[in-house]
mmCIF file with all atom_site columns, C-alpha atoms in Angstrom:
data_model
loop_
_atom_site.group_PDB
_atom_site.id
_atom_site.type_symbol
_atom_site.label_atom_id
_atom_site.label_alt_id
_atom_site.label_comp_id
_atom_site.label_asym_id
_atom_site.label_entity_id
_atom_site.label_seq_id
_atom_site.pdbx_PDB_ins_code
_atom_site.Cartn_x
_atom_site.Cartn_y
_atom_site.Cartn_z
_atom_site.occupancy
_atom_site.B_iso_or_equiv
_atom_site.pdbx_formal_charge
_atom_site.auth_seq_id
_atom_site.auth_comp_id
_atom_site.auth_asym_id
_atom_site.auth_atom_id
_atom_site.pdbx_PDB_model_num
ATOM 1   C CA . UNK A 1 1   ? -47.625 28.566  -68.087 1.00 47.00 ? 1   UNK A CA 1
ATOM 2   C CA . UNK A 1 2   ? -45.158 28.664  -65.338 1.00 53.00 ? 2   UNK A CA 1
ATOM 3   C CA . UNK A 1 3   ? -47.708 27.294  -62.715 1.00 66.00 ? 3   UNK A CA 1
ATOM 4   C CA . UNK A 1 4   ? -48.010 24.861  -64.840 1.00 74.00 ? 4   UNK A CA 1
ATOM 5   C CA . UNK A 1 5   ? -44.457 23.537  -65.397 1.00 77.00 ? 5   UNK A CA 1
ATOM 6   C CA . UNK A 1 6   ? -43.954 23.809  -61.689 1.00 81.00 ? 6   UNK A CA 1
ATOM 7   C CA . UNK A 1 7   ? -46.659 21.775  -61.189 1.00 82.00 ? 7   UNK A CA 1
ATOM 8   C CA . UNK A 1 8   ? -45.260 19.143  -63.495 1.00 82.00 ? 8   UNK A CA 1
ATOM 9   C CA . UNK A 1 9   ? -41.721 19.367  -61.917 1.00 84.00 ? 9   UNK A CA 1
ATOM 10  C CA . UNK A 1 10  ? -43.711 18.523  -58.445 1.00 88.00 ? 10  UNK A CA 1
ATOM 11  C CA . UNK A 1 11  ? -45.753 15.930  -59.850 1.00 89.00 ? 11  UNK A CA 1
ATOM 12  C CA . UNK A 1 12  ? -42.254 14.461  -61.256 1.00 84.00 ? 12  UNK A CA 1
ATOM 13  C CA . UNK A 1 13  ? -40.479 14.607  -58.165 1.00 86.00 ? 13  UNK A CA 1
ATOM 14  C CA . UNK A 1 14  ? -43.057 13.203  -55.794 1.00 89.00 ? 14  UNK A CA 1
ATOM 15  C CA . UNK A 1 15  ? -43.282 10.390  -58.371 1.00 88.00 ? 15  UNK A CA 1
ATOM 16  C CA . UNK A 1 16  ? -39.719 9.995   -58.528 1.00 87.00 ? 16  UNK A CA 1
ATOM 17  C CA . UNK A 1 17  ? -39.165 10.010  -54.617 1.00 86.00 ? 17  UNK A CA 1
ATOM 18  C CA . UNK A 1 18  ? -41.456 7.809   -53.695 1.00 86.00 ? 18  UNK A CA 1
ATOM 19  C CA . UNK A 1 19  ? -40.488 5.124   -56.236 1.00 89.00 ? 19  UNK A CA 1
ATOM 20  C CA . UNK A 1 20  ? -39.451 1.889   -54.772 1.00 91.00 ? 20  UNK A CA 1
ATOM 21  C CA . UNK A 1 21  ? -36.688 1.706   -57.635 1.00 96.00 ? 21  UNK A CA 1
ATOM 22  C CA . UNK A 1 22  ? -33.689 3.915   -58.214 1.00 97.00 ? 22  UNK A CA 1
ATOM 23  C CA . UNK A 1 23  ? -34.435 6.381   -60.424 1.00 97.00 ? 23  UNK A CA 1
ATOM 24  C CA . UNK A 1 24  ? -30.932 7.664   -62.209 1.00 97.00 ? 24  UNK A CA 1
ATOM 25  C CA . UNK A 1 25  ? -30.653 10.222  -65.406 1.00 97.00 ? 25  UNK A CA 1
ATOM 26  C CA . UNK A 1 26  ? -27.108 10.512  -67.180 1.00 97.00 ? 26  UNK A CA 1
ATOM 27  C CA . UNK A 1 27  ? -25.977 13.356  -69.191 1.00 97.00 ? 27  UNK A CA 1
ATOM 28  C CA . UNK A 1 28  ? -24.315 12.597  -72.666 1.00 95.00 ? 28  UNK A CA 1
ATOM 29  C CA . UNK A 1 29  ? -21.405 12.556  -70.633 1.00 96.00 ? 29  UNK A CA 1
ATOM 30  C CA . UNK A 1 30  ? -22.399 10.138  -68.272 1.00 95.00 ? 30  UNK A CA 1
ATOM 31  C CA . UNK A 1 31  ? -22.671 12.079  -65.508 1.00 98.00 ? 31  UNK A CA 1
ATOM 32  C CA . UNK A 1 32  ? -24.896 11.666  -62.813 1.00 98.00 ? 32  UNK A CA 1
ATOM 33  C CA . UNK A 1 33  ? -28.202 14.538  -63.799 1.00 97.00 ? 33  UNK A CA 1
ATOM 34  C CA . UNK A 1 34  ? -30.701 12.931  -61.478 1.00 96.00 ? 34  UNK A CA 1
ATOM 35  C CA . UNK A 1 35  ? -30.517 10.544  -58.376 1.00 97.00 ? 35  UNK A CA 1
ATOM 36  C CA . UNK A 1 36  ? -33.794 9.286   -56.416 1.00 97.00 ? 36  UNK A CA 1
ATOM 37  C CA . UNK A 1 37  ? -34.242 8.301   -52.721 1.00 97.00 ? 37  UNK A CA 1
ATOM 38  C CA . UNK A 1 38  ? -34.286 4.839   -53.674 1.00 97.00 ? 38  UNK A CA 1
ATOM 39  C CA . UNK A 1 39  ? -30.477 5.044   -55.550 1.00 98.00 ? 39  UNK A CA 1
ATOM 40  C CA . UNK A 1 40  ? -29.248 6.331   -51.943 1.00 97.00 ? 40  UNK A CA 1
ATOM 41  C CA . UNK A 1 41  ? -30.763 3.377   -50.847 1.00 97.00 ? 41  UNK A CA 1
ATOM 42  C CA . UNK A 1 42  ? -29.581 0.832   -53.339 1.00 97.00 ? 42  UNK A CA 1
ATOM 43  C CA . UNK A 1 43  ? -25.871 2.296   -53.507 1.00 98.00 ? 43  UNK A CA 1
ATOM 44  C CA . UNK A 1 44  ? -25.317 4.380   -50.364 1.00 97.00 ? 44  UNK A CA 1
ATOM 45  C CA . UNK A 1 45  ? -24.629 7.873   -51.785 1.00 98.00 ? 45  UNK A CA 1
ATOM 46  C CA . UNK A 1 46  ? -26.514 10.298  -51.031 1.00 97.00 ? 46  UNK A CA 1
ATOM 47  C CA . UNK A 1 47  ? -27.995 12.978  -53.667 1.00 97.00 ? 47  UNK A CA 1
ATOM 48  C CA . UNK A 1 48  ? -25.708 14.984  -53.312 1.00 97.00 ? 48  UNK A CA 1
ATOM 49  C CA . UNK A 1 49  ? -22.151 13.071  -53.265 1.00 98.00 ? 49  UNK A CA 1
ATOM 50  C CA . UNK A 1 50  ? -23.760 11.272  -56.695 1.00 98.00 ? 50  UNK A CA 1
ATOM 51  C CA . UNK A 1 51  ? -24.760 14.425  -58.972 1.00 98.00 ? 51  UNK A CA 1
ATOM 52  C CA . UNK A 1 52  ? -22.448 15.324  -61.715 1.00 97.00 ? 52  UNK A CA 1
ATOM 53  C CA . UNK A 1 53  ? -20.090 12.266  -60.766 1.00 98.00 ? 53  UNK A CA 1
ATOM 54  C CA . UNK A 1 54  ? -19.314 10.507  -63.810 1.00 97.00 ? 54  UNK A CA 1
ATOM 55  C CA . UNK A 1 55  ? -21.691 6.659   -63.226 1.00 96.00 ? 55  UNK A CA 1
ATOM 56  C CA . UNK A 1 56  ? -19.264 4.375   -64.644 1.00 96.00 ? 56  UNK A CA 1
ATOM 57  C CA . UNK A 1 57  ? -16.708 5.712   -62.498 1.00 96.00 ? 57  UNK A CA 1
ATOM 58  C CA . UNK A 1 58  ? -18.981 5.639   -59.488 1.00 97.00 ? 58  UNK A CA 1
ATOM 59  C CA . UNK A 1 59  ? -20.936 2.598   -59.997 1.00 97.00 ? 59  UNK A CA 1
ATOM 60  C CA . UNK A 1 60  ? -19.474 0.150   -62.327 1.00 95.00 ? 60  UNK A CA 1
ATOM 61  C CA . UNK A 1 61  ? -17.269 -2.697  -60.841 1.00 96.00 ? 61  UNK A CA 1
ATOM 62  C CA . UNK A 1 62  ? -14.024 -2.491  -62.552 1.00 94.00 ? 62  UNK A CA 1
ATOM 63  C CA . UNK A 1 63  ? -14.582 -6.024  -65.009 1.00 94.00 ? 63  UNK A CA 1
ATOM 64  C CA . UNK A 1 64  ? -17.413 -4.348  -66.486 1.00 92.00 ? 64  UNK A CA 1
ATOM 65  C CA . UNK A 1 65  ? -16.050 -0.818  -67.691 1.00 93.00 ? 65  UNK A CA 1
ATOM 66  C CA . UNK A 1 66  ? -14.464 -1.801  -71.279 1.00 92.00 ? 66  UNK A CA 1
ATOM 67  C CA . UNK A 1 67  ? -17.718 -3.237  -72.387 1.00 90.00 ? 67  UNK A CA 1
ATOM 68  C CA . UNK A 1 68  ? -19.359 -0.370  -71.018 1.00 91.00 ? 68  UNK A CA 1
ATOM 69  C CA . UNK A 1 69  ? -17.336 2.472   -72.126 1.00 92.00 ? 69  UNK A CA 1
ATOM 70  C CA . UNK A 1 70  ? -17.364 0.996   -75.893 1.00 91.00 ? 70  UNK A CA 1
ATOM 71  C CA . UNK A 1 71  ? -21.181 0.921   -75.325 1.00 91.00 ? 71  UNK A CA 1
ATOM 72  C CA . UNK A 1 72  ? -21.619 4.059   -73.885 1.00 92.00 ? 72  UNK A CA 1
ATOM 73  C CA . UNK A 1 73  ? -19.543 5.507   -77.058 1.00 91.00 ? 73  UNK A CA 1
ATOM 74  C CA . UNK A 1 74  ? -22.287 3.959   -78.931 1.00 91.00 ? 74  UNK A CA 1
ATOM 75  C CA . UNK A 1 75  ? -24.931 5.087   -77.163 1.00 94.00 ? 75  UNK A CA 1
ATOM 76  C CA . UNK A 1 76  ? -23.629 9.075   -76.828 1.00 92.00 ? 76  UNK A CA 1
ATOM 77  C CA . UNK A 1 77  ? -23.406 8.524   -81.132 1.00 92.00 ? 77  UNK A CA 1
ATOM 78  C CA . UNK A 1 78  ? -27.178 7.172   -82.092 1.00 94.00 ? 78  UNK A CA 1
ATOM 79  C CA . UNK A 1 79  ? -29.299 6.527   -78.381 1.00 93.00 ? 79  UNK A CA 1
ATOM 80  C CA . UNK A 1 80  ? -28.774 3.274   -79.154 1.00 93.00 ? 80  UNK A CA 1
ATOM 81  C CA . UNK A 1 81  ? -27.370 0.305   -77.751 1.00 91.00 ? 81  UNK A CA 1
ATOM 82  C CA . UNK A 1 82  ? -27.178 -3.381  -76.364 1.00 90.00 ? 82  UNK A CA 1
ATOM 83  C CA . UNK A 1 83  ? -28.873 -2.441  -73.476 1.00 92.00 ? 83  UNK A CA 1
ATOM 84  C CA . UNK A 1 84  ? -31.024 0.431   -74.226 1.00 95.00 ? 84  UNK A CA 1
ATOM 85  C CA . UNK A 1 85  ? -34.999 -0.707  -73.982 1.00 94.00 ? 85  UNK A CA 1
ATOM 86  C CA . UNK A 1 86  ? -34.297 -4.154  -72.606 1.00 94.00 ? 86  UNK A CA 1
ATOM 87  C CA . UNK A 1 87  ? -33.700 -5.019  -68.673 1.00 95.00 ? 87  UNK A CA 1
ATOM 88  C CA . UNK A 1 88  ? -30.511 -6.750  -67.645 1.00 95.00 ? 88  UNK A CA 1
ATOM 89  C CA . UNK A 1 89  ? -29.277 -8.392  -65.439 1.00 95.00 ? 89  UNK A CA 1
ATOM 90  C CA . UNK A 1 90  ? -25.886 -7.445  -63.564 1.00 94.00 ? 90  UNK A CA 1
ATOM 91  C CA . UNK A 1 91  ? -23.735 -6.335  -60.917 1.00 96.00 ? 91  UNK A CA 1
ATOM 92  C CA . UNK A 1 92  ? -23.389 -2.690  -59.635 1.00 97.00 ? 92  UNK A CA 1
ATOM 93  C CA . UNK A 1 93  ? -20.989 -1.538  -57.059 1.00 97.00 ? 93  UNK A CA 1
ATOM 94  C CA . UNK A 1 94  ? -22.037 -0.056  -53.488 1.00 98.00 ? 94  UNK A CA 1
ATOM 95  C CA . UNK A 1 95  ? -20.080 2.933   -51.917 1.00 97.00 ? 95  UNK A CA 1
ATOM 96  C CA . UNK A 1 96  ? -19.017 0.068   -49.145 1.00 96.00 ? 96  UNK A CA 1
ATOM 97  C CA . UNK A 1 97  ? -17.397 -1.461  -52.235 1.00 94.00 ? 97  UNK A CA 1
ATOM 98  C CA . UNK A 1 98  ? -19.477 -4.578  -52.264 1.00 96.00 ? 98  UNK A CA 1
ATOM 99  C CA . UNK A 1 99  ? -21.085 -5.654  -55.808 1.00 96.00 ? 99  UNK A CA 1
ATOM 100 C CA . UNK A 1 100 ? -25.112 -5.807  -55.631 1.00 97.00 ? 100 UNK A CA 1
ATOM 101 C CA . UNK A 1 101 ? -26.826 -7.721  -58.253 1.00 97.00 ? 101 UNK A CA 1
ATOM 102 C CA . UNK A 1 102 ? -29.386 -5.318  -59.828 1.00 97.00 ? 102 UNK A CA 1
ATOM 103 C CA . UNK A 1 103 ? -32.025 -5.493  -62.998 1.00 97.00 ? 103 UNK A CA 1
ATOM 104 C CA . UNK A 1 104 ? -30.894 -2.249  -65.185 1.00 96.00 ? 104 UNK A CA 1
ATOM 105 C CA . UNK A 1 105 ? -33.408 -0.867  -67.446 1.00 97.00 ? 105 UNK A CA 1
ATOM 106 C CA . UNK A 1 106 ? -32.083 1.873   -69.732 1.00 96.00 ? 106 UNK A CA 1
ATOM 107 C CA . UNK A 1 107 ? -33.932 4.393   -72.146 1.00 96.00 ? 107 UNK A CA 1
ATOM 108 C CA . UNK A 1 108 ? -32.708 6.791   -74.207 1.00 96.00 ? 108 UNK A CA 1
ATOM 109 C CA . UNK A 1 109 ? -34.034 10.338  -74.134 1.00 95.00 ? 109 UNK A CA 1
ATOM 110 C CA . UNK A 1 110 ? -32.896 13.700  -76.168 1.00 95.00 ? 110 UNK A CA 1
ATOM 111 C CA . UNK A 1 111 ? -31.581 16.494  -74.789 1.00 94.00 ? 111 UNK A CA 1
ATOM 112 C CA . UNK A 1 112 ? -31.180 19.853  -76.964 1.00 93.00 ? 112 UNK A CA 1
ATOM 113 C CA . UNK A 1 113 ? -29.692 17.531  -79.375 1.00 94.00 ? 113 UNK A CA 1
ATOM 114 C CA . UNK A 1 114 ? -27.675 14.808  -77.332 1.00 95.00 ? 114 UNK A CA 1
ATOM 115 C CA . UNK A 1 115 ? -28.489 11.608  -75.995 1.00 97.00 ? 115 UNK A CA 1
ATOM 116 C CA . UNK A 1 116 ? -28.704 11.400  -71.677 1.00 97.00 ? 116 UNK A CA 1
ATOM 117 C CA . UNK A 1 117 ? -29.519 7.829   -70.348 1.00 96.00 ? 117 UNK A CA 1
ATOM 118 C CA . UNK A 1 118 ? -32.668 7.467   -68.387 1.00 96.00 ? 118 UNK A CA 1
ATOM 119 C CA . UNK A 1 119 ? -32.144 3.906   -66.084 1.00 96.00 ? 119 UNK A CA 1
ATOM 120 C CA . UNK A 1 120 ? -34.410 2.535   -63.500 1.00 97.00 ? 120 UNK A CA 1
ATOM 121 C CA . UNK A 1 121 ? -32.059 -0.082  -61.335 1.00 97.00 ? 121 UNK A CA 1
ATOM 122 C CA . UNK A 1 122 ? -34.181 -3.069  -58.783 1.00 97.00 ? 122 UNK A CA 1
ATOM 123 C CA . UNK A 1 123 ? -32.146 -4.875  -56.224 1.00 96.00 ? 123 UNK A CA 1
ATOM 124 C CA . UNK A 1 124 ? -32.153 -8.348  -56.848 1.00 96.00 ? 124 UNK A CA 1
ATOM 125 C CA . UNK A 1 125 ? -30.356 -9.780  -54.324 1.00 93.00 ? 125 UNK A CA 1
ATOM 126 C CA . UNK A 1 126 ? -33.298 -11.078 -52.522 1.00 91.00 ? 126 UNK A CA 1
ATOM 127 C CA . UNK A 1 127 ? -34.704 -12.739 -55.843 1.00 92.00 ? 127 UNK A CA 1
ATOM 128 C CA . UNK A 1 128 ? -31.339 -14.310 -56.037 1.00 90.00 ? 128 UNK A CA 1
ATOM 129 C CA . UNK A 1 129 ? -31.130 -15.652 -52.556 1.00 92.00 ? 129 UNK A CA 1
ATOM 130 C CA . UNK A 1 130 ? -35.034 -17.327 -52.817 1.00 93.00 ? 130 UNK A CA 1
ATOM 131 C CA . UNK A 1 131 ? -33.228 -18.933 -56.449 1.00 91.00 ? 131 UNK A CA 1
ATOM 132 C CA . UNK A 1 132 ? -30.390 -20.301 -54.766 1.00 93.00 ? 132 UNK A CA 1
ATOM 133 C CA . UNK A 1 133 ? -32.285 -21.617 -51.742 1.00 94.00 ? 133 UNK A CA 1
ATOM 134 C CA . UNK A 1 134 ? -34.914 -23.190 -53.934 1.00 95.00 ? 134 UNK A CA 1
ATOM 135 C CA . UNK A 1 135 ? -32.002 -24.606 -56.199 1.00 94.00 ? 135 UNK A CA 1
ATOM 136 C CA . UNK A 1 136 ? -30.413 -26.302 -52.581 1.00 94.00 ? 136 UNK A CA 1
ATOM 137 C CA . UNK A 1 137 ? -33.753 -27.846 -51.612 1.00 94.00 ? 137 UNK A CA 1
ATOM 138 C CA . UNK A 1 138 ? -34.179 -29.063 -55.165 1.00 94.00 ? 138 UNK A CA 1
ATOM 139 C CA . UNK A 1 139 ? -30.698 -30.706 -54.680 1.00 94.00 ? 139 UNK A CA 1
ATOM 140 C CA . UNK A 1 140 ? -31.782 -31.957 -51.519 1.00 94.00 ? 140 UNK A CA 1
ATOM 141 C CA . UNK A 1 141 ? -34.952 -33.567 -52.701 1.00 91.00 ? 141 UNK A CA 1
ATOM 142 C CA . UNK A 1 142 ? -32.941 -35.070 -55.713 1.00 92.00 ? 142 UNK A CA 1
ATOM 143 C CA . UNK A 1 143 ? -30.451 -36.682 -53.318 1.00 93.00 ? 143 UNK A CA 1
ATOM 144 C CA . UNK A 1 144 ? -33.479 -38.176 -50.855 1.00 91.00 ? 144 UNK A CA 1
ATOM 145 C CA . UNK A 1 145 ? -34.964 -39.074 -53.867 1.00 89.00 ? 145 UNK A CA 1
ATOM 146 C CA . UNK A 1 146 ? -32.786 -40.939 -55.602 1.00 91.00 ? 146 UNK A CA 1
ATOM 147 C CA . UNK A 1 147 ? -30.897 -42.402 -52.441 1.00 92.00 ? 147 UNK A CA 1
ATOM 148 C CA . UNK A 1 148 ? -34.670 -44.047 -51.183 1.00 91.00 ? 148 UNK A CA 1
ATOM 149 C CA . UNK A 1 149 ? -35.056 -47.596 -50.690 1.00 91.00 ? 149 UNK A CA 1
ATOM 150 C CA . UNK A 1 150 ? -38.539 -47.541 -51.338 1.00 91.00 ? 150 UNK A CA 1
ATOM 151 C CA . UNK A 1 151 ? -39.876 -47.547 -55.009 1.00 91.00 ? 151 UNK A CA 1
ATOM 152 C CA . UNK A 1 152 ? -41.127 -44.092 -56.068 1.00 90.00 ? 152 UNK A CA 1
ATOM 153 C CA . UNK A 1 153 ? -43.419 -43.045 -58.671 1.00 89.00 ? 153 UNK A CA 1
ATOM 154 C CA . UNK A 1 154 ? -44.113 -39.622 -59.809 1.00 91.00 ? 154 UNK A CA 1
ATOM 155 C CA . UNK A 1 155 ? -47.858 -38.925 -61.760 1.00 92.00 ? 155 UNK A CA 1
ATOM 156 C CA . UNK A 1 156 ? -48.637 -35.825 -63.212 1.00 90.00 ? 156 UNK A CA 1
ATOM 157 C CA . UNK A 1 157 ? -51.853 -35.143 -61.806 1.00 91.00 ? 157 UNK A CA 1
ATOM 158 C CA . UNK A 1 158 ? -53.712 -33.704 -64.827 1.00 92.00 ? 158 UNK A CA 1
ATOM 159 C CA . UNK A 1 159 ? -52.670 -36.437 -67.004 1.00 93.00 ? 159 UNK A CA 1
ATOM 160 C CA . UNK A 1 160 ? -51.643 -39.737 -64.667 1.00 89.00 ? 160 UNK A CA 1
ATOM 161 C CA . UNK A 1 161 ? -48.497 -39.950 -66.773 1.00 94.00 ? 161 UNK A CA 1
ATOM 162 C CA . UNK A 1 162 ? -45.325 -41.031 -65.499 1.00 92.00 ? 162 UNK A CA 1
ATOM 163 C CA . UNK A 1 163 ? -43.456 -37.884 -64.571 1.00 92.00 ? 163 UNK A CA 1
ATOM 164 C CA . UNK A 1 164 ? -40.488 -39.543 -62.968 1.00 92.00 ? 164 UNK A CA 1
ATOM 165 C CA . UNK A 1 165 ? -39.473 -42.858 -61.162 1.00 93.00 ? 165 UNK A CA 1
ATOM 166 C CA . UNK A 1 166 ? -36.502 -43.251 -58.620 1.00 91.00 ? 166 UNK A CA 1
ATOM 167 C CA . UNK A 1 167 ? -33.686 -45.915 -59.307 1.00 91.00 ? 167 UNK A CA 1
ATOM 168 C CA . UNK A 1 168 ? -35.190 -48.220 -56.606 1.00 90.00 ? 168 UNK A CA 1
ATOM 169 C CA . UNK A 1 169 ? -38.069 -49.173 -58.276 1.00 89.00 ? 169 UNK A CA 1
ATOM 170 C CA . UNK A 1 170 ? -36.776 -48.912 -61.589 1.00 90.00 ? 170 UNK A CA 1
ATOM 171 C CA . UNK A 1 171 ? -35.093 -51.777 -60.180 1.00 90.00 ? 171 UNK A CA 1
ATOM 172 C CA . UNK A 1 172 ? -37.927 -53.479 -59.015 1.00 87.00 ? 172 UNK A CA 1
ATOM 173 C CA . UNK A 1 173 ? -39.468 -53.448 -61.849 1.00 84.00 ? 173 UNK A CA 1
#
């Protein structure tokens, strides 16, 4: 039996370290239980400067932590909560100090009777950087589009109906 619960605690940790995603477990207290290669990654503390520091303190940008701490109250009562079994969307802050914009998925697990926080945290700033260059060359396009002196006609191919037409030949026409 003890081989065998070693060999799960292995199997867990070699999971756990080589996941591309911070792995991060919170007591009922919201301290920091568990903290993966990928969190040192994602917010510069290593293992050991993270475990058993309180995560709001450590991670939570200041404009956040009333929301969270009546949340969290929430959560400690019933495992339970706005953001427990959903992924959101929101900022985290780096030891540097700098906020990076992160997906947060939170479960709920129980432990001899109280609730600890299981999350699983993606960086998302590179998501956010291809959205806000696609949104610029959509604004570009717009602008070229709109400004042309030529008439322009847009056909969905599937159905040749009129998707869009510029101003120019809605003049012509």
């Amino acid at each position: 039996m003890i081989d065998s619960t070693r060999d799960d605690e292995e199997k867990l940790r070699a999971i756990t370290n080589s996941a591309l995603d911070a792995v991060i477990l919170m007591d009922s207290d919201g301290n920091i239980a568990f903290w993966n290669p990928a969190a040192e990654r994602l917010f510069g503390y290593s293992e050991g400067e993270a475990l058993g520091q309180n995560a709001r303190d450590l991670l939570m940008p200041e404009r956040f932590r009333a929301r969270y701490d009546k949340g969290f109250e929430a959560f400690r009562r019933s495992g339970t909560g706005a953001i427990v079994g959903k992924v959101v969307e929101l900022s985290a802050k780096h030891k540097g100090g700098h906020e990076v914009p992160v997906d947060l998925a939170v479960s709920s697990i129980c432990v001899e009777g109280a609730f600890w926080a299981s999350a699983i945290v993606r960086d998302i700033s590179e998501r956010q950087q291809a959205a806000r260059a696609l949104e610029a060359s959509e604004a570009r396009y717009r602008r070229l589009f709109e400004a042309a002196k030529d008439g322009i006609l847009i056909l969905d191919a599937d159905s040749g109906k009129i998707v869009d037409v510029n101003p120019f030949l809605v003049k012509l026409t």
